[in-house]
């Protein structure tokens, strides 16, 4: 199987990730932060180590500002529903995933107002449109760092500048970029950063997190046992306990730590370079094939390693089915949980065939994908 | 290390659990329910298999009524915060964990009223007290199935009867019983059942779930991508998608499935019998030691395999520290995230030393624990 569905989840993971998870379960499978015995303490330290590694990667000063969640979606929900209140206005974009758009839609019922900035056909945002839409009651801007449909990279530096010049919070969905692109919450002045653990951070499914800058008033989504201030019926205010109730996903978080360690050891710039080279080559070769329509910027300097295409008017699910059955290539068709992005690029009916490249893909994988697309294009 | 902290999380897990997790990550580490390729379908089927196994264990008719969560706490929060609205009254008990009490406390601010039934010194509830406290606006009764402090088993059959005779919902926290005690949501008429995956169900940390009977109006906690109805910005109503947004914890859920398979293969009655025997023996031997005060029913027919003690007036943390450092025995001291339970049994200041027994504990473990307690008792 040639796996080109890394935007959904990366596969495989580095061998160290599997090993770290098994080791954590077999060697210190206790409940971290609950009891005081050595196994529980060891589990607690292992979780803290992952916080430190992520802090290093994202230049976060205090590891306690990282909240572990079960996926990026939970982090986005926490940031969105924990911050926005009745009467607030929020600005987002037409390239967002349903993990941003659906919580915002749900908040309409309590009187939160959303402006969705329309991006262009390649998924690019005109940042002047953000500035134009700021109102008296605007509280936050939320954008993706890169579209999961077209890969289009967003100018998060510039958007952050607009946000802070106008006294707004800026929340970034790094689902497609964390682990491949430089993210520095300090220099980029990001207030809330949501990230999955199981995509380019190379950890297992079931992990993710959200960084929340100090000084932002966020209501927790869940209350429960935190192993701290157990005498009180009131959820503690201290971080990360306020937002992390119940037993954490120790093996998952330890695996995520191993993934981040792999990234830091390999060098994020080397990972990016490899993925960019494959993406560039893939786009170049696809352009030579008749009937292939490529969406997005078609320029690796402007996009994450996601390449979405269609073959003439062929249904994207049909093409993906053939890629799987005949060519043993895994991609993702359809709408990718991002309906407005597909409306933006004009593929709401047809969907697209999305190829997404990961660090463990090889030049040969790309060659095989090109060959497969060429053959399918011939047949239709 | 003699591990007697199984009420926090069971350790070790059956070998099959580790193997299933690694296999899921190495063999089909794709995103279930998102793409249509064979790896994604395989992952989706594996998750469904766990739903089926849990349905068998709890006699749940439709596996889709099981919602996977990251722990029992999330399931409890979903049931509590998704159902109770301003003006509602809820009845619970003084033996509940903070995962029930803290969400209820938080709901006070929106006008949800809670009555906490005071249990007796052994943690037993007088069910007449429940009936007496039902009011016009009472919507739900929430109780644990067994206390995490004293092990005290609650008469959930009888409480369920009271609930339904009065047109109320009944929600059960099965954190200490799922996987050891018989739970049949049909015959016991349980409306909402929250359970951790990583305790007696023998799955990994990071897993849990909640069964929600059809026909109950529950608001979701999170919205996001569900891999279904992607064209819509509105969270789908179908189960389990309504409550399961974002990438699931595939390796965790697969591991949980392996844990449940182990239970079904071994026989839940054999597991219970083993744990009861050890608990009975432990209580019997502890009773012979001067200075040992045992809390709870002291009767295996009335309690889960949790035995909480104190040695004279000695601080529970100090005793636990010695058990760890000198005798290599892992227990949990303090308040166990259940402050009202400790007030109920009179140990709010001292805490208790909690020994909790799991299926993989042996007679020898218990003998060693008895010896250790005897020696510490001599010294103080």
XYZ file of C-alpha atoms in Angstrom:
760
model
C 0.000 0.000 0.000
C 1.304 3.451 -0.958
C -0.086 5.681 1.742
C -0.827 9.211 0.554
C -3.457 10.124 3.121
C -1.132 11.780 5.614
C -3.357 14.835 6.004
C -5.909 12.527 7.665
C -3.304 10.887 9.873
C 0.345 10.118 9.245
C 1.262 6.511 8.643
C 3.511 4.899 9.544
C 4.908 6.511 12.681
C 8.593 6.398 13.591
C 9.455 3.060 15.233
C 10.345 4.981 18.427
C 6.703 6.008 18.800
C 5.449 2.430 18.968
C 8.269 1.492 21.325
C 7.683 4.404 23.674
C 3.985 3.587 23.915
C 4.542 -0.076 24.700
C 7.273 0.784 27.180
C 5.024 3.260 28.966
C 2.263 0.679 29.263
C 4.475 -2.207 30.287
C 6.982 -0.403 32.480
C 4.972 2.329 34.164
C 1.308 1.841 33.339
C 0.077 3.663 36.447
C -2.169 6.707 36.692
C -0.050 9.875 36.459
C -0.591 12.660 38.947
C -2.960 10.606 41.071
C -0.980 8.455 43.451
C 2.462 9.202 44.848
C 4.135 5.833 44.214
C 7.066 5.528 41.870
C 5.133 4.182 38.877
C 2.605 7.008 39.056
C 5.386 9.562 39.403
C 7.208 8.084 36.426
C 4.046 8.314 34.317
C 3.579 11.917 35.437
C 7.137 12.804 34.482
C 6.735 11.183 31.067
C 3.691 13.325 30.358
C 5.529 16.418 31.485
C 8.394 15.554 29.163
C 6.005 15.654 26.190
C 4.816 19.077 27.346
C 8.435 20.231 27.379
C 9.174 18.822 23.931
C 6.130 20.548 22.445
C 7.120 23.761 24.212
C 10.499 23.556 22.568
C 8.946 22.950 19.159
C 6.451 25.823 19.398
C 8.599 28.141 21.570
C 6.116 28.071 24.440
C 7.528 29.537 27.638
C 5.553 27.541 30.189
C 4.770 23.878 29.384
C 1.745 24.120 31.683
C 0.046 26.295 29.067
C -0.266 23.222 26.860
C -3.540 21.370 27.386
C -3.657 17.797 26.138
C -6.826 16.878 24.264
C -7.978 13.791 22.400
C -7.532 15.501 19.023
C -7.234 18.962 17.465
C -11.020 19.199 17.281
C -11.323 19.120 21.047
C -8.688 21.855 21.332
C -10.529 24.002 18.793
C -13.834 23.490 20.604
C -12.232 24.443 23.905
C -10.809 27.636 22.441
C -13.987 28.541 20.580
C -16.655 27.597 23.113
C -14.550 28.487 26.129
C -13.918 32.038 24.968
C -16.822 33.271 22.850
C -19.899 34.529 24.644
C -23.281 35.841 23.639
C -22.855 39.099 21.737
C -19.326 38.358 20.582
C -18.314 38.527 16.931
C -15.673 36.279 15.406
C -13.954 36.350 12.031
C -12.935 33.183 10.238
C -12.454 32.011 6.651
C -14.112 29.910 3.994
C -11.168 27.483 4.024
C -11.797 26.255 7.544
C -12.492 22.686 8.533
C -15.790 21.682 10.126
C -13.920 21.481 13.425
C -13.973 25.279 13.355
C -17.136 25.953 11.375
C -19.454 23.556 13.212
C -18.704 24.848 16.730
C -19.183 28.393 15.426
C -22.477 27.386 13.816
C -23.583 25.848 17.121
C -22.715 29.076 18.952
C -25.137 31.020 16.742
C -27.912 29.749 19.000
C -26.444 31.589 21.989
C -25.881 34.778 20.010
C -22.314 34.531 18.772
C -21.981 36.148 15.364
C -19.560 34.827 12.754
C -18.162 36.484 9.628
C -16.676 34.044 7.144
C -14.132 35.678 4.855
C -14.389 34.367 1.317
C -11.020 33.142 0.018
C -10.084 33.017 -3.673
C -10.169 29.986 -5.988
C -6.739 28.814 -4.803
C -7.767 29.090 -1.183
C -5.805 32.305 -0.610
C -7.095 34.942 1.761
C -6.948 38.653 1.090
C -6.044 39.929 4.512
C -7.560 43.322 3.827
C -10.894 41.498 3.983
C -10.192 40.604 7.592
C -9.478 44.179 8.581
C -12.582 45.429 6.791
C -14.810 43.090 8.773
C -13.635 43.975 12.263
C -16.483 45.415 14.300
C -16.961 46.885 17.724
C -17.833 43.481 19.199
C -15.214 41.410 17.370
C -13.348 39.311 19.896
C -11.335 36.791 17.939
C -9.942 35.815 14.561
C -9.662 32.105 13.799
C -7.832 30.777 10.764
C -6.201 27.602 9.686
C -2.450 27.633 9.124
C -2.920 25.563 5.956
C -6.028 24.307 4.225
C -6.623 20.569 4.496
C -8.127 20.626 0.991
C -5.670 22.672 -1.079
C -2.727 22.953 1.290
C -2.858 26.738 0.873
C -0.676 28.342 3.557
C -2.135 31.290 5.414
C -0.033 34.352 6.298
C -0.462 33.805 10.024
C 2.194 36.405 10.856
C 0.246 39.107 9.075
C -3.126 38.008 10.416
C -1.691 37.969 13.923
C -0.510 41.544 13.415
C -3.977 42.677 12.370
C -5.533 40.862 15.298
C -3.296 42.447 17.884
C -3.362 45.940 16.397
C -7.105 45.707 16.854
C -7.019 44.183 20.329
C -8.355 40.819 19.146
C -7.388 37.287 20.043
C -5.873 35.128 17.327
C -6.451 31.398 17.262
C -4.631 29.166 14.786
C -5.659 25.690 13.629
C -2.334 23.983 12.961
C -3.844 20.629 11.984
C -1.919 20.504 8.704
C 1.286 22.245 9.713
C 2.391 21.364 13.259
C 5.553 19.303 12.895
C 6.446 20.482 9.384
C 6.235 24.280 9.370
C 7.820 26.682 11.839
C 5.387 27.739 14.499
C 6.644 30.119 17.159
C 3.825 31.274 19.400
C 5.968 34.075 20.808
C 7.332 35.701 17.686
C 4.124 34.990 15.785
C 2.080 36.248 18.708
C -0.398 33.370 18.613
C -2.891 33.406 21.481
C -4.395 29.957 21.007
C -2.818 27.177 18.969
C -4.695 23.928 18.395
C -2.826 20.951 16.999
C -3.409 17.226 16.427
C -0.854 14.784 17.821
C -1.363 12.136 15.158
C -0.621 14.047 11.975
C 2.766 15.622 11.285
C 3.738 15.507 14.962
C 3.928 11.758 14.303
C 2.215 10.680 17.519
C -0.642 8.191 17.789
C -4.324 8.840 17.173
C -6.136 9.898 20.314
C -3.737 12.771 20.974
C -3.731 16.488 20.354
C -3.475 19.676 22.287
C -4.077 23.342 22.553
C -1.749 26.075 23.736
C -3.549 28.865 25.533
C -1.628 32.019 26.336
C -1.752 33.253 29.926
C -4.314 35.886 30.743
C -7.140 34.676 28.506
C -10.400 33.867 30.219
C -11.382 30.385 29.031
C -14.218 28.334 30.500
C -13.410 24.629 30.789
C -15.494 22.100 28.844
C -15.320 19.371 31.464
C -14.861 19.210 35.194
C -13.693 16.233 37.188
C -10.852 14.673 39.085
C -7.575 16.430 38.479
C -5.436 14.892 41.207
C -5.156 18.432 42.580
C -7.189 20.327 45.202
C -9.172 17.120 45.691
C -10.829 18.623 48.753
C -12.751 21.094 46.606
C -15.886 20.631 44.534
C -14.810 23.554 42.385
C -12.624 22.877 39.365
C -9.110 24.196 40.135
C -7.951 27.287 38.246
C -4.348 26.121 37.842
C -3.105 24.996 34.426
C -3.241 22.468 32.912
C -5.557 20.918 35.547
C -8.383 23.332 34.842
C -8.804 21.828 31.381
C -7.520 18.276 31.908
C -10.008 16.269 33.960
C -9.885 12.539 34.407
C -7.169 10.061 33.580
C -5.004 11.285 30.703
C -3.987 9.229 27.685
C -0.559 8.360 29.058
C 0.567 5.938 26.327
C -0.711 8.316 23.652
C 1.001 11.358 25.139
C 4.232 9.420 25.606
C 4.005 8.310 21.963
C 3.434 11.908 20.928
C 6.561 12.873 22.862
C 8.520 10.276 20.912
C 7.138 11.732 17.688
C 8.214 15.256 18.626
C 11.621 13.957 19.698
C 11.973 12.385 16.245
C 11.127 15.738 14.642
C 13.589 17.673 16.783
C 16.301 15.108 16.070
C 15.633 15.000 12.326
C 15.213 18.759 12.052
C 11.908 20.283 11.077
C 13.585 22.000 8.100
C 14.784 18.630 6.788
C 11.319 17.178 7.127
C 9.816 20.153 5.320
C 12.451 20.055 2.597
C 11.759 16.382 1.908
C 8.010 16.897 1.764
C 8.370 20.004 -0.385
C 10.587 18.209 -2.873
C 8.087 15.387 -3.262
C 5.188 17.821 -3.514
C 6.965 19.934 -6.118
C 7.825 16.901 -8.192
C 4.284 15.562 -7.933
C 2.726 18.838 -9.054
C 5.182 19.150 -11.935
C 4.414 15.653 -13.192
C 0.651 15.983 -12.723
C 0.653 19.131 -14.812
C 1.847 17.084 -17.763
C -1.204 14.823 -17.683
C -4.212 15.794 -19.783
C -7.545 15.934 -17.983
C -5.864 16.543 -14.608
C -7.066 19.620 -12.852
C -4.951 20.626 -9.858
C -6.415 22.832 -7.151
C -4.655 25.221 -4.802
C -1.617 27.424 -5.332
C 0.441 24.784 -7.254
C 3.506 26.276 -5.644
C 5.315 24.572 -2.766
C 6.310 27.867 -1.254
C 2.633 28.641 -0.813
C 1.222 25.286 0.213
C 1.559 22.391 2.604
C 2.181 18.934 1.066
C -1.433 18.417 0.077
C -2.223 18.060 -3.617
C -5.864 17.859 -4.629
C -6.904 17.006 -8.133
C -9.735 15.885 -10.329
C -9.718 13.955 -13.584
C -12.110 15.673 -15.936
C -15.604 15.408 -14.540
C -15.001 12.012 -12.946
C -16.367 11.653 -9.444
C -13.569 11.949 -6.919
C -14.758 8.870 -5.017
C -14.638 6.781 -8.170
C -11.063 7.825 -8.934
C -10.003 7.199 -5.344
C -11.665 3.804 -5.440
C -9.631 2.844 -8.499
C -6.440 4.171 -6.928
C -7.084 1.929 -3.940
C -8.322 -1.207 -5.665
C -6.182 -1.263 -8.771
C -3.082 0.665 -7.775
C -2.969 0.067 -4.038
C -2.706 3.793 -3.368
C -4.509 5.337 -0.375
C -5.904 8.859 -0.863
C -8.998 10.653 0.358
C -11.848 11.756 -1.905
C -14.977 13.786 -1.178
C -15.315 16.926 0.855
C -12.714 16.380 3.604
C -15.029 17.809 6.278
C -14.515 21.254 4.755
C -17.617 22.084 2.682
C -16.983 25.815 2.352
C -13.445 25.184 1.137
C -14.906 23.042 -1.635
C -17.449 25.732 -2.478
C -14.548 28.188 -2.580
C -12.546 26.173 -5.083
C -15.644 25.069 -7.004
C -15.662 21.372 -6.145
C -18.642 21.079 -3.804
C -20.349 18.557 -6.094
C -17.402 16.618 -7.437
C -15.167 16.659 -4.379
C -11.465 16.230 -5.026
C -8.977 13.405 -4.922
C -6.586 14.451 -2.199
C -3.013 13.176 -2.145
C -1.221 14.148 1.051
C 2.440 13.521 1.514
C 4.275 12.589 4.699
C 7.879 12.350 5.779
C 8.017 8.615 5.150
C 6.869 8.882 1.559
C 9.540 8.281 -1.045
C 10.268 9.529 -4.525
C 9.133 6.121 -5.743
C 5.746 6.552 -4.055
C 5.256 9.765 -5.995
C 6.384 8.161 -9.244
C 3.867 5.376 -8.725
C 1.103 7.857 -7.954
C 1.890 9.799 -11.117
C 1.840 6.617 -13.171
C -1.483 5.586 -11.670
C -3.089 8.960 -12.372
C -1.755 8.828 -15.924
C -3.283 5.410 -16.514
C -6.631 6.325 -15.004
C -6.698 9.518 -17.080
C -6.178 7.420 -20.203
C -9.118 5.182 -19.382
C -11.724 7.830 -18.776
C 6.558 -3.642 42.508
C 3.317 -5.018 43.931
C 0.657 -2.947 42.232
C -2.448 -2.401 44.360
C -3.681 0.794 42.732
C -6.049 -0.827 40.246
C -8.907 1.526 41.105
C -6.826 4.327 39.547
C -5.952 2.262 36.491
C -5.377 -1.450 36.072
C -1.807 -2.594 35.604
C -0.641 -4.615 33.852
C -3.035 -5.178 30.958
C -3.432 -8.536 29.233
C -0.637 -9.090 26.710
C -3.291 -9.136 23.954
C -4.056 -5.483 24.651
C -0.515 -4.332 23.928
C -0.376 -6.543 20.854
C -3.675 -5.315 19.454
C -2.623 -1.698 19.851
C 0.699 -2.169 18.119
C -0.907 -4.200 15.378
C -3.529 -1.517 14.771
C -0.853 1.154 14.501
C 1.540 -0.851 12.341
C -0.920 -2.718 10.141
C -3.768 -0.276 9.632
C -2.797 3.074 11.125
C -5.168 5.067 8.903
C -7.983 7.390 9.897
C -11.190 5.376 10.394
C -14.401 6.596 8.839
C -12.659 9.326 6.865
C -11.276 7.915 3.665
C -12.604 4.936 1.755
C -9.350 3.054 1.157
C -8.792 -0.378 2.657
C -6.638 0.757 5.593
C -9.202 3.339 6.670
C -12.001 0.800 6.320
C -10.052 -1.714 8.369
C -9.541 0.847 11.125
C -13.239 1.677 11.027
C -14.195 -1.974 11.328
C -11.830 -2.455 14.270
C -13.490 0.400 16.130
C -16.902 -1.024 15.385
C -15.788 -4.372 16.734
C -15.026 -2.760 20.107
C -18.499 -1.222 20.093
C -19.921 -4.696 19.521
C -17.865 -6.279 22.285
C -18.940 -3.611 24.778
C -22.540 -4.060 23.654
C -22.269 -7.742 24.403
C -20.781 -7.058 27.834
C -23.409 -4.488 28.845
C -26.316 -5.980 26.861
C -26.692 -2.911 24.680
C -28.951 -3.472 21.691
C -27.419 -1.018 19.246
C -23.612 -0.561 19.323
C -24.107 2.928 17.878
C -25.498 4.042 21.247
C -21.994 3.722 22.667
C -20.031 6.966 22.477
C -16.273 6.669 22.831
C -14.689 9.284 25.089
C -11.177 9.865 26.384
C -12.119 8.675 29.871
C -15.162 8.123 32.093
C -15.025 11.765 33.177
C -15.774 12.949 29.664
C -18.707 10.536 29.460
C -20.072 11.791 32.776
C -19.696 15.404 31.684
C -21.502 14.670 28.438
C -24.385 13.046 30.259
C -24.582 15.707 32.944
C -24.003 18.868 30.929
C -25.718 17.582 27.817
C -28.963 16.800 29.609
C -29.431 19.154 32.559
C -30.795 22.618 31.842
C -31.552 25.695 33.875
C -34.335 24.946 36.355
C -33.654 21.197 36.484
C -33.094 19.369 39.736
C -30.781 16.375 40.052
C -30.248 13.905 42.874
C -26.850 12.394 43.598
C -24.950 11.031 46.594
C -22.185 11.949 48.986
C -20.087 9.014 47.726
C -19.621 10.433 44.232
C -16.330 11.213 42.606
C -15.426 14.773 41.601
C -16.133 13.742 38.009
C -19.803 13.886 38.993
C -19.729 16.511 41.736
C -17.620 19.117 39.946
C -19.736 19.266 36.760
C -22.841 19.535 38.949
C -21.205 22.316 40.963
C -20.365 24.131 37.721
C -23.987 23.829 36.571
C -25.169 25.711 39.656
C -24.216 28.905 37.841
C -26.801 28.234 35.121
C -29.482 27.329 37.633
C -29.272 23.563 37.945
C -30.123 22.489 41.474
C -28.463 19.469 43.098
C -29.475 17.427 46.123
C -26.676 15.328 47.560
C -27.968 12.343 49.560
C -25.879 11.728 52.645
C -24.690 8.111 52.837
C -23.803 6.322 56.081
C -20.341 5.756 57.561
C -19.766 2.683 55.410
C -20.768 4.521 52.264
C -24.193 2.858 52.060
C -27.169 4.769 50.732
C -30.632 4.572 52.209
C -32.706 4.550 49.071
C -35.717 5.965 50.866
C -33.713 9.178 51.035
C -33.715 9.332 47.256
C -37.462 8.985 47.000
C -38.002 11.622 49.686
C -35.983 14.166 47.765
C -37.722 13.877 44.407
C -39.315 17.176 43.453
C -41.498 18.502 40.661
C -38.448 19.593 38.666
C -36.265 16.553 39.322
C -34.934 15.258 36.014
C -32.231 12.767 36.820
C -30.642 10.575 39.467
C -26.898 10.011 39.237
C -25.073 7.484 41.375
C -21.892 5.538 41.287
C -22.111 1.775 40.996
C -19.350 1.421 43.595
C -17.476 3.981 45.636
C -13.860 4.510 44.621
C -13.004 5.139 48.283
C -14.732 2.327 50.177
C -15.798 0.037 47.353
C -19.363 0.187 48.668
C -21.694 -1.248 46.022
C -24.853 0.703 45.299
C -28.203 -1.032 44.727
C -28.481 0.245 41.161
C -31.418 -2.054 40.389
C -33.470 -0.508 43.158
C -32.418 3.049 42.386
C -33.294 2.492 38.738
C -36.751 1.329 39.798
C -37.318 4.482 41.830
C -36.066 6.639 38.967
C -38.385 5.134 36.407
C -41.424 4.942 38.659
C -40.993 8.673 39.005
C -40.305 9.382 35.352
C -36.667 10.296 35.954
C -33.516 9.450 34.049
C -30.950 7.265 35.777
C -27.252 7.699 35.080
C -24.683 5.273 36.479
C -20.974 5.894 36.977
C -19.445 2.462 36.455
C -15.838 3.593 36.925
C -15.138 0.951 39.562
C -17.317 -1.877 38.303
C -17.364 -2.140 34.498
C -15.546 -5.365 33.649
C -15.986 -7.033 37.048
C -19.652 -6.707 38.003
C -22.659 -7.602 35.893
C -24.077 -4.562 34.160
C -27.095 -5.083 31.925
C -28.482 -1.774 30.726
C -31.704 -3.445 29.593
C -32.696 -5.473 32.622
C -31.301 -2.812 34.972
C -33.013 -0.097 32.962
C -29.985 2.191 32.923
C -30.455 5.295 30.775
C -26.874 6.539 30.739
C -23.858 4.449 31.637
C -20.412 6.039 31.834
C -17.349 3.799 32.022
C -13.562 4.105 31.818
C -11.722 1.892 29.359
C -8.503 1.659 31.356
C -9.721 0.252 34.654
C -11.386 -3.162 34.922
C -12.182 -3.232 31.206
C -8.400 -3.688 30.894
C -7.934 -1.293 27.982
C -5.335 1.471 27.769
C -5.509 4.920 29.336
C -7.079 7.460 27.004
C -10.235 5.385 26.541
C -13.705 5.330 27.997
C -17.242 5.650 26.869
C -20.817 6.396 27.618
C -23.932 4.497 26.633
C -26.898 6.766 25.994
C -30.303 5.167 25.555
C -32.287 6.198 22.484
C -34.796 8.964 22.912
C -32.891 11.132 25.380
C -32.215 14.688 24.285
C -28.488 15.250 24.806
C -26.581 18.290 23.570
C -23.126 17.457 22.239
C -20.044 18.942 23.936
C -18.011 19.305 20.768
C -18.730 19.749 17.097
C -16.367 19.004 14.253
C -15.522 16.659 11.442
C -17.367 13.368 11.694
C -16.658 11.909 8.286
C -20.444 12.072 7.765
C -22.678 14.723 6.202
C -19.525 16.671 5.413
C -21.509 19.044 3.259
C -23.280 20.471 6.291
C -22.099 23.013 8.839
C -24.534 21.539 11.318
C -23.398 18.677 13.518
C -25.153 15.492 12.325
C -27.818 14.015 14.597
C -26.906 10.384 13.903
C -25.154 8.338 16.571
C -22.358 8.033 17.433
C -21.245 10.846 15.096
C -23.182 13.505 16.969
C -20.915 13.039 19.974
C -17.699 11.812 18.347
C -16.010 14.651 16.482
C -12.490 14.523 15.147
C -10.127 11.615 14.739
C -10.853 8.863 17.266
C -8.267 7.101 19.408
C -8.014 4.070 17.131
C -5.156 2.250 18.898
C -6.757 2.934 22.273
C -10.181 1.716 21.214
C -8.682 -1.367 19.588
C -6.771 -2.040 22.820
C -9.982 -1.630 24.775
C -11.616 -4.162 22.473
C -8.825 -6.620 23.260
C -9.407 -6.003 26.970
C -13.119 -6.704 26.676
C -12.389 -9.806 24.588
C -10.137 -11.021 27.394
C -12.953 -10.475 29.903
C -15.525 -12.295 27.780
C -13.096 -15.172 27.241
C -12.101 -15.409 30.907
C -15.655 -14.960 32.150
C -16.635 -11.929 34.178
C -17.771 -14.208 37.023
C -14.316 -15.799 37.199
C -12.695 -12.387 37.309
C -15.040 -11.271 40.046
C -14.568 -14.476 42.021
C -10.780 -14.076 41.965
C -10.919 -10.450 43.053
C -13.491 -11.215 45.738
C -11.378 -14.005 47.175
C -8.345 -11.774 47.437
C -10.404 -8.954 48.910
C -12.028 -11.229 51.466
C -8.692 -12.649 52.526
C -7.153 -9.199 52.734
C -9.944 -7.839 54.927
C -9.816 -10.898 57.162
C -6.072 -10.562 57.708
C -6.165 -6.801 58.187
C -8.756 -7.190 60.914
C -6.197 -9.122 62.948
C -3.766 -6.205 63.034
C -3.970 -3.745 65.904
C -4.210 -0.076 64.985
C -5.717 -0.895 61.561
C -8.995 0.775 60.901
C -10.844 -0.531 57.838
C -13.457 1.615 56.112
C -16.444 0.544 54.072
C -18.740 -2.478 54.431
C -15.921 -4.993 55.150
C -17.998 -7.553 53.296
C -17.138 -8.685 49.771
C -20.762 -9.190 48.894
C -21.296 -5.495 49.487
C -18.149 -3.977 48.048
C -15.907 -3.809 45.016
C -12.260 -4.915 45.513
C -11.220 -1.645 47.130
C -9.973 -1.765 50.715
C -9.255 1.523 52.427
C -7.538 1.663 55.794
C -5.717 3.870 58.232
C -3.104 3.016 60.842
C -4.025 4.844 64.014
C -3.772 8.545 63.423
C -0.895 8.238 60.970
C -1.221 10.381 57.880
C -2.318 8.267 54.920
C 0.344 9.775 52.662
C 3.085 8.854 55.106
C 1.930 5.225 55.282
C 1.653 5.032 51.508
C 5.108 6.525 51.162
C 6.546 3.777 53.378
C 4.625 1.096 51.474
C 6.186 2.375 48.259
C 9.732 3.064 49.425
C 10.290 0.228 51.874
C 7.933 -2.490 50.706
C 7.661 -1.715 47.009
C 3.866 -1.679 47.189
C 1.853 0.838 45.146
C -1.332 2.180 46.756
C -3.105 5.525 46.708
C -3.427 7.791 49.751
C -5.287 11.060 50.238
C -8.767 11.965 49.133
C -9.077 10.078 45.824
C -10.876 13.016 44.157
C -13.918 12.254 46.307
C -13.995 14.794 49.146
C -17.586 14.222 50.206
C -17.000 10.478 50.430
C -14.186 11.178 52.866
C -16.380 13.532 54.869
C -18.993 10.769 54.897
C -16.636 8.162 56.348
C -14.866 10.687 58.586
C -11.469 10.789 56.894
C -11.461 14.233 55.285
C -8.344 15.274 57.217
C -6.419 12.035 57.377
C -7.334 10.584 54.005
C -7.087 6.812 53.684
C -4.579 4.332 52.352
C -6.422 2.687 49.490
C -5.489 -0.799 48.339
C -7.301 -1.745 45.149
C -7.116 -5.228 43.745
C -7.069 -6.262 40.107
C -7.406 -9.511 38.204
C -3.650 -9.911 37.885
C -3.001 -9.649 41.610
C -2.058 -12.885 43.326
C -2.548 -14.374 46.755
C 1.130 -13.669 47.346
C 0.617 -9.963 46.612
C -2.028 -9.848 49.324
C 0.158 -11.766 51.769
C 2.954 -9.291 51.170
C 0.617 -6.348 51.638
C -0.640 -7.803 54.931
C 2.929 -8.341 56.121
C 3.868 -4.788 55.201
C 0.895 -3.297 57.025
C 1.706 -5.435 60.066
C 5.283 -4.196 60.131
C 4.348 -0.556 59.688
C 1.723 -0.908 62.411
C 4.425 -2.205 64.754
C 6.666 0.778 64.096
C 4.163 3.516 64.742
